Short mmCIF file of C-alpha atoms and ligand atoms in Angstrom, two decimals:
data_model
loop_
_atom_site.label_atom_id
_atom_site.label_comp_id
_atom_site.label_asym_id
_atom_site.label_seq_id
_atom_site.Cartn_x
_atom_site.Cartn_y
_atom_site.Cartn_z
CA UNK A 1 0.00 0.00 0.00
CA UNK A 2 0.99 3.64 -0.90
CA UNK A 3 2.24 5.50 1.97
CA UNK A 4 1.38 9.15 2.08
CA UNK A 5 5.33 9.92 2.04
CA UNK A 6 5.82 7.77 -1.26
CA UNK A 7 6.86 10.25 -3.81
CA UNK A 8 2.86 11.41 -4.09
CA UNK A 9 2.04 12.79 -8.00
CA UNK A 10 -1.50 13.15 -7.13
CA UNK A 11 -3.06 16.63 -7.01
CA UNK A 12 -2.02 18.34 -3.42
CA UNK A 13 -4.77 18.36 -0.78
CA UNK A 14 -5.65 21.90 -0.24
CA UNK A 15 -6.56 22.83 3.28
CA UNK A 16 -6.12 26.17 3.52
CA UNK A 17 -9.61 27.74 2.41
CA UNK A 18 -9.65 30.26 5.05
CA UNK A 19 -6.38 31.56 3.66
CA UNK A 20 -7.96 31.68 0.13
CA UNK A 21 -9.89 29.59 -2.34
CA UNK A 22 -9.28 28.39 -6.02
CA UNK A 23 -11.50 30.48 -8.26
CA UNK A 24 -14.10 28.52 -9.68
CA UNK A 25 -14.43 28.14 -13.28
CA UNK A 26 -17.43 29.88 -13.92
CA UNK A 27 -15.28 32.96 -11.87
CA UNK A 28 -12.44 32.62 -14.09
CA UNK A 29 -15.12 32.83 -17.33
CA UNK A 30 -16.49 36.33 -15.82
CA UNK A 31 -13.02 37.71 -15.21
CA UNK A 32 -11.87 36.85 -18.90
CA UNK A 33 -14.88 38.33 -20.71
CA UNK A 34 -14.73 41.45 -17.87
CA UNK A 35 -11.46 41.77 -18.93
CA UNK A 36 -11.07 41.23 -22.84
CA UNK A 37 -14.81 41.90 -24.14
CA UNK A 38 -16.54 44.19 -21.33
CA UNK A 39 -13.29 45.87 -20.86
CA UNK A 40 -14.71 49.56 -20.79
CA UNK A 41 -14.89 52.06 -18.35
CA UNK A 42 -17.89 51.89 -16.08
CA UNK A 43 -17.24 55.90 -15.63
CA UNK A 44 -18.06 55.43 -19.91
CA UNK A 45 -20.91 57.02 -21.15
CA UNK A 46 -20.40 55.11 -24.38
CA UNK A 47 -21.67 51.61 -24.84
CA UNK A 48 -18.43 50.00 -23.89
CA UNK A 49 -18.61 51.35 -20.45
CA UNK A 50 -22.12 50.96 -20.51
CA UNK A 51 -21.38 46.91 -20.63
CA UNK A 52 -18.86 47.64 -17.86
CA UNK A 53 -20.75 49.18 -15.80
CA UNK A 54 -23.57 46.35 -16.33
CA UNK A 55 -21.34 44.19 -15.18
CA UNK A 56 -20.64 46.21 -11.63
CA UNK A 57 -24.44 46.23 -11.40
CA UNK A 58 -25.20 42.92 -11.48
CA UNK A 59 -22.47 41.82 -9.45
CA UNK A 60 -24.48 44.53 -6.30
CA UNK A 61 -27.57 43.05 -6.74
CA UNK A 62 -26.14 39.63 -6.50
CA UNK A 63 -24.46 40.84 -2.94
CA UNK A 64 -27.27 43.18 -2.02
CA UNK A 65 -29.74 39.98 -2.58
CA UNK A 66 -27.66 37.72 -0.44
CA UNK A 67 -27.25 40.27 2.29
CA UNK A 68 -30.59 41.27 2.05
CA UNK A 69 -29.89 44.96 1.65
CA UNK A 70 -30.95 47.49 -1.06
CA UNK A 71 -28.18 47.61 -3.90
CA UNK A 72 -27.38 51.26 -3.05
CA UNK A 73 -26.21 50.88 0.49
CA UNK A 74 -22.80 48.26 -1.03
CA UNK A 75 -19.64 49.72 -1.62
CA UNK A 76 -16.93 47.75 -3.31
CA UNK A 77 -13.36 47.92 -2.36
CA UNK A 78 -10.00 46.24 -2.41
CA UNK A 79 -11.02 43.05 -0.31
CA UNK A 80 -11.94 42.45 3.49
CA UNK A 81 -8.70 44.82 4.89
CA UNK A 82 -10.17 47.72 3.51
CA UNK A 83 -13.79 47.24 4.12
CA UNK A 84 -12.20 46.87 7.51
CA UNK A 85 -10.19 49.58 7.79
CA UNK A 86 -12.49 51.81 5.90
CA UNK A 87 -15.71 50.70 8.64
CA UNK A 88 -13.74 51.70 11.63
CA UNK A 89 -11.99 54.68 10.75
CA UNK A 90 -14.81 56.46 8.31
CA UNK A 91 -17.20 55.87 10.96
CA UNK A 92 -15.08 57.15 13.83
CA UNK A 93 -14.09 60.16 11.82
CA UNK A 94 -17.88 60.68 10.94
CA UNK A 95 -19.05 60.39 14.47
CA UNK A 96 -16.07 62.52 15.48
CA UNK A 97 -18.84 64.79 17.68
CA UNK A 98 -20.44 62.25 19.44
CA UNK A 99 -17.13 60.54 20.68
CA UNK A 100 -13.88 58.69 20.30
CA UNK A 101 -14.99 55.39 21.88
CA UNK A 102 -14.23 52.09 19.76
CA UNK A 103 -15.05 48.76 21.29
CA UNK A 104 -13.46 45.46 19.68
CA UNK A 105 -12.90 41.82 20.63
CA UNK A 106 -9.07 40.26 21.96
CA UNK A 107 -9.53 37.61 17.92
CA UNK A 108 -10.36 40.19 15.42
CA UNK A 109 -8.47 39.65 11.85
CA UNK A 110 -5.09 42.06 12.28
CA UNK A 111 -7.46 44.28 9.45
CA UNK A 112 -9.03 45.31 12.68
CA UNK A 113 -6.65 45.18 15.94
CA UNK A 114 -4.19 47.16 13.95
CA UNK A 115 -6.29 49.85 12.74
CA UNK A 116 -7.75 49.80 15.99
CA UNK A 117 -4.44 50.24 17.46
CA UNK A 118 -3.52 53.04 15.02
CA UNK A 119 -6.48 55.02 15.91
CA UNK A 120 -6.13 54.65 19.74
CA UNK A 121 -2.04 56.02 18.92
CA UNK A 122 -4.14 58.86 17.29
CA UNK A 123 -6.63 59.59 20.18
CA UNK A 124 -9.18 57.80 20.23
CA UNK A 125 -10.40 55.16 23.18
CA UNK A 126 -10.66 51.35 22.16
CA UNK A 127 -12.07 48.68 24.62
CA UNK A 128 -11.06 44.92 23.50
CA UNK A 129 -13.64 42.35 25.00
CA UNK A 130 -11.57 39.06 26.15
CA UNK A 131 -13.32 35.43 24.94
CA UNK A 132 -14.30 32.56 26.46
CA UNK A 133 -12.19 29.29 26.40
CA UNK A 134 -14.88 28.21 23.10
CA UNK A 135 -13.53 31.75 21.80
CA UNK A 136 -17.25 33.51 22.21
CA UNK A 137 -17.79 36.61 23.57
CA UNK A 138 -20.33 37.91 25.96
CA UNK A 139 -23.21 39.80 25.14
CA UNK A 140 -23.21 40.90 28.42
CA UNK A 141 -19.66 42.12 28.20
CA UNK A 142 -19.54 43.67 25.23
CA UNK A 143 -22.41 45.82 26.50
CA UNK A 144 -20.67 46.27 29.78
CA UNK A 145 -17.99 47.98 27.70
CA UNK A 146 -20.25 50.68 26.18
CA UNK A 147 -19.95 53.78 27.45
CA UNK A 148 -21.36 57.61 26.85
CA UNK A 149 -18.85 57.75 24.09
CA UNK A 150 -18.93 54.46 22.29
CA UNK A 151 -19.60 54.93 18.46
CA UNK A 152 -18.86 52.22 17.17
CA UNK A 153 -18.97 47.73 17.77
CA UNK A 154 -17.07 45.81 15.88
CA UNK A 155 -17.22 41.92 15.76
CA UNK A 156 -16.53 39.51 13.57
CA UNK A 157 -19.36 36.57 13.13
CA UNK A 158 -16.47 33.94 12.31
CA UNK A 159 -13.26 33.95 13.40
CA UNK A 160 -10.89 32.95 10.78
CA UNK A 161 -8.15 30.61 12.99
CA UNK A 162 -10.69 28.28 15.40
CA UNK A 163 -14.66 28.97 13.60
CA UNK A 164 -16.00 30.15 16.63
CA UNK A 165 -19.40 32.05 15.28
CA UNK A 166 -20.15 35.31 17.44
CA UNK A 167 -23.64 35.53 18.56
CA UNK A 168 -24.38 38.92 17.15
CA UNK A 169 -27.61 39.06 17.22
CA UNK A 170 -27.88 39.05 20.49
CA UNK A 171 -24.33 41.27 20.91
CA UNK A 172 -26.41 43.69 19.16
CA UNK A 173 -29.56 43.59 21.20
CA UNK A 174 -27.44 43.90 24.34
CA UNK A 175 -25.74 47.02 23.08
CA UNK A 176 -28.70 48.83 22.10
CA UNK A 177 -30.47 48.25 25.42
CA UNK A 178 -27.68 50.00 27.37
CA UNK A 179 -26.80 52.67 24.06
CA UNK A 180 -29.10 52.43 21.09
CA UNK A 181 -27.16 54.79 18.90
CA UNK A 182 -24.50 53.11 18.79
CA UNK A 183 -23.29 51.74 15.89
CA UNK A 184 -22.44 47.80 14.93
CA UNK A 185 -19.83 46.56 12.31
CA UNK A 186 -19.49 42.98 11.67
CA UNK A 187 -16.42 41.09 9.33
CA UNK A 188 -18.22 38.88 7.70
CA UNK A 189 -15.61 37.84 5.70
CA UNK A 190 -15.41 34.00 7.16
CA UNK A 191 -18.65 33.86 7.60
CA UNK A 192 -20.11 34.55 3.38
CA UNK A 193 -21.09 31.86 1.87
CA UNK A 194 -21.46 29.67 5.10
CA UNK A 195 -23.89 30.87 7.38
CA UNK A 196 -26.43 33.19 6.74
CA UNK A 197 -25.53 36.83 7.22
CA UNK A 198 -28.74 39.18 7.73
CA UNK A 199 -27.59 42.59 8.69
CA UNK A 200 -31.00 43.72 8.53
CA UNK A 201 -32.70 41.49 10.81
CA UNK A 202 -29.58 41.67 13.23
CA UNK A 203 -29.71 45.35 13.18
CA UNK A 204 -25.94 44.99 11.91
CA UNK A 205 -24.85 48.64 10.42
CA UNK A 206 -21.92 47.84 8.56
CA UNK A 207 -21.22 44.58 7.31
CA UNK A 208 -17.93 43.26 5.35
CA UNK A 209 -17.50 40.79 2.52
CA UNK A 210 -14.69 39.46 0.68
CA UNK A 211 -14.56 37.40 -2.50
CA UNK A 212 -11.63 35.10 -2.35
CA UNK A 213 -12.73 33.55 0.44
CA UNK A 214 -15.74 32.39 -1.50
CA UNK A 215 -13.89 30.91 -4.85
CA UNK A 216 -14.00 34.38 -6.35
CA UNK A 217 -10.99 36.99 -6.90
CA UNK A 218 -8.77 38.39 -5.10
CA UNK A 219 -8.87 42.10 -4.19
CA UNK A 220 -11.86 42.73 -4.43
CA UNK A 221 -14.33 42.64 -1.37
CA UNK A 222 -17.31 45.43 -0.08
CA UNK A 223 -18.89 46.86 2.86
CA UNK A 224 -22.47 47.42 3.05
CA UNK A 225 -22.93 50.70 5.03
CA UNK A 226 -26.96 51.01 5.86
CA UNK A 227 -28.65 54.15 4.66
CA UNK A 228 -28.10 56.73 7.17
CA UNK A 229 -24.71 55.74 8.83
CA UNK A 230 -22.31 58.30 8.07
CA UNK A 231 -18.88 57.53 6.77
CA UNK A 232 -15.77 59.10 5.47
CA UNK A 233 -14.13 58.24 2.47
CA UNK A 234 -10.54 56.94 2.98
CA UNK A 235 -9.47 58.11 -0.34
CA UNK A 236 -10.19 61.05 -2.29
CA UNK A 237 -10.80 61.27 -6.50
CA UNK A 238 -13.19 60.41 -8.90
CA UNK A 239 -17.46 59.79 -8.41
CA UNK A 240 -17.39 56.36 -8.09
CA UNK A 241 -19.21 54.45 -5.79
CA UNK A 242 -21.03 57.59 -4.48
CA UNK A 243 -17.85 59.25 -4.06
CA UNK A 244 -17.81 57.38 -1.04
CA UNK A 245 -14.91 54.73 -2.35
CA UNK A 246 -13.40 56.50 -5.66
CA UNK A 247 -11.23 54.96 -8.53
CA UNK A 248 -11.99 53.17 -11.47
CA UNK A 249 -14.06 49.68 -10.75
CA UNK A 250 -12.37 46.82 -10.51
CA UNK A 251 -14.67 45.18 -12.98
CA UNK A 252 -12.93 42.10 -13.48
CA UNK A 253 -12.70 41.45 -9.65
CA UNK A 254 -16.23 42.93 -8.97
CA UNK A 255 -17.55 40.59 -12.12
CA UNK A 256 -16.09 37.70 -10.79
CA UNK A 257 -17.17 38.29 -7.08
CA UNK A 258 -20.90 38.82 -8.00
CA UNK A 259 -20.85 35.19 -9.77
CA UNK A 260 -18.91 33.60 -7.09
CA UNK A 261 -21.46 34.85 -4.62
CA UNK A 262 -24.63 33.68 -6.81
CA UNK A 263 -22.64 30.15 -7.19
CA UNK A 264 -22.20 29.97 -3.32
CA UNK A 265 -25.37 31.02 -2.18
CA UNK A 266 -27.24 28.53 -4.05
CA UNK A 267 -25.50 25.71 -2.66
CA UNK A 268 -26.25 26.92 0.61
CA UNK A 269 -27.11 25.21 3.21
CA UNK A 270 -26.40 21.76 1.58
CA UNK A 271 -22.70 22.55 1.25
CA UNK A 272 -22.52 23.69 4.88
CA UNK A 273 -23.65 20.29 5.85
CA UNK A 274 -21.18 18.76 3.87
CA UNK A 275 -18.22 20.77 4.99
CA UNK A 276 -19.14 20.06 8.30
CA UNK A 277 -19.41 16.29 8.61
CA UNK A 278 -15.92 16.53 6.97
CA UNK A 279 -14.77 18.34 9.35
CA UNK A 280 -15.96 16.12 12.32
CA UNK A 281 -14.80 13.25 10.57
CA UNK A 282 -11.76 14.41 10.15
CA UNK A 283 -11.36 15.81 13.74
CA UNK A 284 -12.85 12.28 14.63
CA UNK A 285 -10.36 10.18 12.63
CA UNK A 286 -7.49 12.28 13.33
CA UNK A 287 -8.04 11.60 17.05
CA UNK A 288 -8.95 8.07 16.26
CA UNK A 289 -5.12 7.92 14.85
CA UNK A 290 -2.66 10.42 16.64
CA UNK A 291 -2.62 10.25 20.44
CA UNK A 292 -2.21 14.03 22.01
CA UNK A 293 -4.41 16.13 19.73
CA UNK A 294 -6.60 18.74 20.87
CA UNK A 295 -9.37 21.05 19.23
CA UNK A 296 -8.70 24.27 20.39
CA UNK A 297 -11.47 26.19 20.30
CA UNK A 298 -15.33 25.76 19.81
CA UNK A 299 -16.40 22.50 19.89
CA UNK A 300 -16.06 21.02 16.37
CA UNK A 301 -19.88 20.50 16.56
CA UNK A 302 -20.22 24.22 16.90
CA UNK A 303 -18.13 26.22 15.28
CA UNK A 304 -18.16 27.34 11.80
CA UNK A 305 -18.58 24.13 8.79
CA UNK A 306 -15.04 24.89 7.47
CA UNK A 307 -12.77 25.76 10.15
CA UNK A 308 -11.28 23.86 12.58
CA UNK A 309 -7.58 24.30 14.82
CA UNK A 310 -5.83 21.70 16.29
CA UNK A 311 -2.82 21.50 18.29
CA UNK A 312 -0.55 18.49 18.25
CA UNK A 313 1.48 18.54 21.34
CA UNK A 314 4.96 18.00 21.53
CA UNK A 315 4.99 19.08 17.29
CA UNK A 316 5.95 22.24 16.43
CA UNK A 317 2.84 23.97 14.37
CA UNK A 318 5.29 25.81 12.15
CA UNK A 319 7.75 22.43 11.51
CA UNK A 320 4.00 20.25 11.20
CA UNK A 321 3.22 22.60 8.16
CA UNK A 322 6.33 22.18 6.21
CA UNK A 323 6.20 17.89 7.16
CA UNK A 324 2.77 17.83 5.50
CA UNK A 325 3.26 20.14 2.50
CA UNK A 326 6.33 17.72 1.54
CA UNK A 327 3.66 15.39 1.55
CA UNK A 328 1.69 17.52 -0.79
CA UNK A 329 -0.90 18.96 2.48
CA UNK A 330 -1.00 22.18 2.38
CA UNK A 331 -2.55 23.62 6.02
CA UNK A 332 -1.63 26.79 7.71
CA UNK A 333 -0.53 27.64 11.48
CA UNK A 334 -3.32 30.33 11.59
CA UNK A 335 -3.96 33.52 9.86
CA UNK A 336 -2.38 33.77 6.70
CA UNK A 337 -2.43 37.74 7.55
CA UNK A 338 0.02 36.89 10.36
CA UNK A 339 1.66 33.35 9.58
CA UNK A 340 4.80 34.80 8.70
CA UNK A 341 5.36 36.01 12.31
CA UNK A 342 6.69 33.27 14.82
CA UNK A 343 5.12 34.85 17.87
CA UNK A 344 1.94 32.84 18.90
CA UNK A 345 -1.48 33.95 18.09
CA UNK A 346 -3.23 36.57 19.81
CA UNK A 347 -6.27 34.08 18.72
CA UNK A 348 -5.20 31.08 20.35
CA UNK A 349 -3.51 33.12 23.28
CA UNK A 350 -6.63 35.02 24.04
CA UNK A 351 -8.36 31.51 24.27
CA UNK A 352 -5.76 30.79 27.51
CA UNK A 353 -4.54 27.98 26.15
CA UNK A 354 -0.75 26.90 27.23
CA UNK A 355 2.15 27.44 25.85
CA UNK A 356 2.29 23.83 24.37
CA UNK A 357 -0.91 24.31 22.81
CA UNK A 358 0.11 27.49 21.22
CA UNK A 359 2.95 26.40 19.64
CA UNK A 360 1.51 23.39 18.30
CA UNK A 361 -1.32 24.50 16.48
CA UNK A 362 -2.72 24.00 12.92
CA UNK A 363 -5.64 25.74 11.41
CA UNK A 364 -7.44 23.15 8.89
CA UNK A 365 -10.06 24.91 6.43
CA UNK A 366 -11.99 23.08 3.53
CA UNK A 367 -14.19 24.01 1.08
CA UNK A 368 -16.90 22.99 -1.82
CA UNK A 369 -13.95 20.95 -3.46
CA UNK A 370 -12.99 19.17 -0.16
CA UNK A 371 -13.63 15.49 -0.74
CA UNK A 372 -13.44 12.45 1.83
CA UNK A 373 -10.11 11.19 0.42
CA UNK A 374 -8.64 14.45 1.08
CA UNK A 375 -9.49 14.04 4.75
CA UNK A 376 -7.84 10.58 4.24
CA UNK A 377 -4.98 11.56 3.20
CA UNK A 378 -4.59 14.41 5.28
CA UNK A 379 -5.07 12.38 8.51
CA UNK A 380 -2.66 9.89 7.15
CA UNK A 381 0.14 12.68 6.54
CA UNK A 382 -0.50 14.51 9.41
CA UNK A 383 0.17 10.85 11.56
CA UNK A 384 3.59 10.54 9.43
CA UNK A 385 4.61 13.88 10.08
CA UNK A 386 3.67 14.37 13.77
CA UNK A 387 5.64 11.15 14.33
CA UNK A 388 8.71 12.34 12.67
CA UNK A 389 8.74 15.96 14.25
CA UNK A 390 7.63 14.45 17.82
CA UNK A 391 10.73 12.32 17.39
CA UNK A 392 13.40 14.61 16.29
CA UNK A 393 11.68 16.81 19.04
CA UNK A 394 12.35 14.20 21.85
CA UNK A 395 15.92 13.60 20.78
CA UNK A 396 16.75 17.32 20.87
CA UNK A 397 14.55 17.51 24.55
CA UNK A 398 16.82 14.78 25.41
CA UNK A 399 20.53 16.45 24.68
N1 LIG B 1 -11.32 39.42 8.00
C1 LIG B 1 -11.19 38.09 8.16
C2 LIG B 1 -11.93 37.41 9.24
C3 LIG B 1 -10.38 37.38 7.29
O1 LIG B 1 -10.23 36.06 7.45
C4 LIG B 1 -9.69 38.06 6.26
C5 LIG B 1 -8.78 37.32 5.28
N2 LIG B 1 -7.69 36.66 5.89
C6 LIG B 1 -9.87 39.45 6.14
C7 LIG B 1 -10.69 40.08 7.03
C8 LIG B 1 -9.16 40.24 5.09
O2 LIG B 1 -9.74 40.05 3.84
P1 LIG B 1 -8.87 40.27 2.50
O3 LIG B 1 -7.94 39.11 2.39
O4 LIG B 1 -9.90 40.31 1.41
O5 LIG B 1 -8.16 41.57 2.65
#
């Protein structure tokens, strides 16, 4: 029998979805023809950018459809980092009057600790809200943390190195009983295209989106801002988008994202399901297999469908990942935003796991193309490779 270490020509087992996806063909199709047929100018008032700017529209209602908003209130940007950094710091500089008060959680994507940090360098007050050992957050204590000059919540509904789903519907009711002004951003970014995402009947505010994470392009992403909310523009120039988010369209990117969402959403919720029996099979077999392995994080029945983080003691997370992509598994320590830092994750730490735990941890993600022999394979790897790196790891504990 073939061992996973054997020399293995087959096609790499790809693990790493909440890093990024493969476009899907029908994606790839919509950036071609954006780019060599509907190449115009959306700003065009001639028929070439009127075919452009077709394409843009399309792409909004597509979003605006899923989210459940009106078309108008979508902007589209560079990705899910500057939806991010746009949300906070457009809405902090809008709300400039009514205060300077910013409250965040301790596992936010580094889109949003670091502009957080940046603005509190530049004078402004940020609360982070710790999480439970599951990596929730309170309701209770994100509303403790509002205060006469909060402006502005921000929470993401999946976080992208353990799955843990925020409860945000009830974050937000909590925050509007002791403030309701204030105002609520969500990253949605892990969350698209797995669980429903219904700013409106959350009472959500601002809301980001990005497409790579869904089989669609990347750089190219959009925050839905509801009617009303003010915001600053981050950059200055042209009309587009309202004025709000200037420079010509992306309209490859955009084209592609609005048929990677449509493709998506109509698989939903069967491909949810699917994703997440793989995932507690694989959790399940890889425990079945490898003594010393731990979920870190929710439990794999909760959680998001395509997430999960696992830490296999004694096995350095960083020296794991290189053993299994020499086996052609490709799997990530954590963010991909931060993996090539060595310090541990502000994720996992926030969690309070130990330092054993930390250092031995691998974010798996899967997606639509994830298949049972991939989970195979990857549980046989990972069993090679843990043995190998605990060993050479023992020998070195033992000089
Ligand atoms: N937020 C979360 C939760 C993410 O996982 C990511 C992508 N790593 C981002 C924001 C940033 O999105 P983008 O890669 O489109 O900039």
């Amino acid at each position: 029998m073939a061992t996973a270490t054997e020399g293995d020509a087959r096609r790499p087992v790809y693990l790493d979805n909440a890093a990024t996806t493969r476009a899907r063909p029908e994606v790839v199709d919509a950036v071609v023809t954006a780019l060599q047929e509907r190449f115009g100018n959306p700003a065009s008032i001639h028929t070439a950018g009127l075919e452009a700017e077709r394409l843009v529209k399309e792409a909004r209602s597509v979003l605006a459809a899923a989210l459940e908003v009106p078309a108008d209130d979508l902007y589209f940007t560079s990705g899910g980092t500057e939806a991010n950094n746009w949300a906070l710091r457009g809405v902090l500089a809008a709300y400039a009057r009514r205060g300077r008060h910013l409250v965040t959680t301790a596992i936010e994507h580094s889109s949003i600790l670091s502009t957080a940090r940046r603005l509190e360098a530049e004078g402004h007050r940020v609360t982070i809200v710790p999480v439970d050992r599951q990596g929730r957050v309170d309701p209770e204590r994100v509303a403790a943390a509002v205060a006469d000059d909060t402006v502005l919540v921000s929470i993401m509904l999946v976080n992208n190195e353990i799955g843990s789903i925020q409860p945000v519907a009830d974050i937000v009711r909590a925050v509007r009983a002791r403030r309701p002004d204030v105002l609520v951003h969500v990253d949605a970014v892990q969350a698209f295209g797995k669980l429903p995402v219904k700013p409106r009947a959350w009472g959500v505010d601002l809301v980001t989106v990005s497409a790579h994470k869904i089989h669609g392009p990347k750089g190219t992403g959009a925050l839905y801002v509801r009617r009303g909310v003010r915001i600053q523009p981050l950059l200055v120039g042209g009309e587009q988008e309202g004025g709000l988010r200037p420079g010509t369209h992306n309209v490859p990117g955009i084209a592609g994202f609005g048929v990677a969402a449509r493709l998506i959403l109509a698989e939903q919720p069967e491909l949810s399901r699917r994703m997440h029996a793989l995932k507690l099979r694989l959790v399940q077999r890889v425990q079945a297999e490898i003594p010393d392995v731990y979920v870190n994080g929710p439990d794999p029945d909760e959680g998001a469908p395509h997430i999960v983080n696992l830490s296999v003691v004694g096995a350095r997370g960083e020296v794991l990942v290189h053993a299994l992509a020499q086996r052609g598994v490709y799997v990530s320590t954590g963010s991909a935003c931060t993996s090539r830092r060595t310090a541990p994750s502000h994720v996992l730490q926030a969690l309070g796991l130990p330092p054993e735990r930390l250092d031995s941890a691998l974010r798996i993600s899967l997606s639509r193309e994830t298949t049972e022999e991939d989970v195979e394979r990857f549980v046989a790897a990972l069993k090679e490779a843990a043995a190998e790196v605990r060993a050479v790891a023992a020998v070195r504990g033992r000089r």
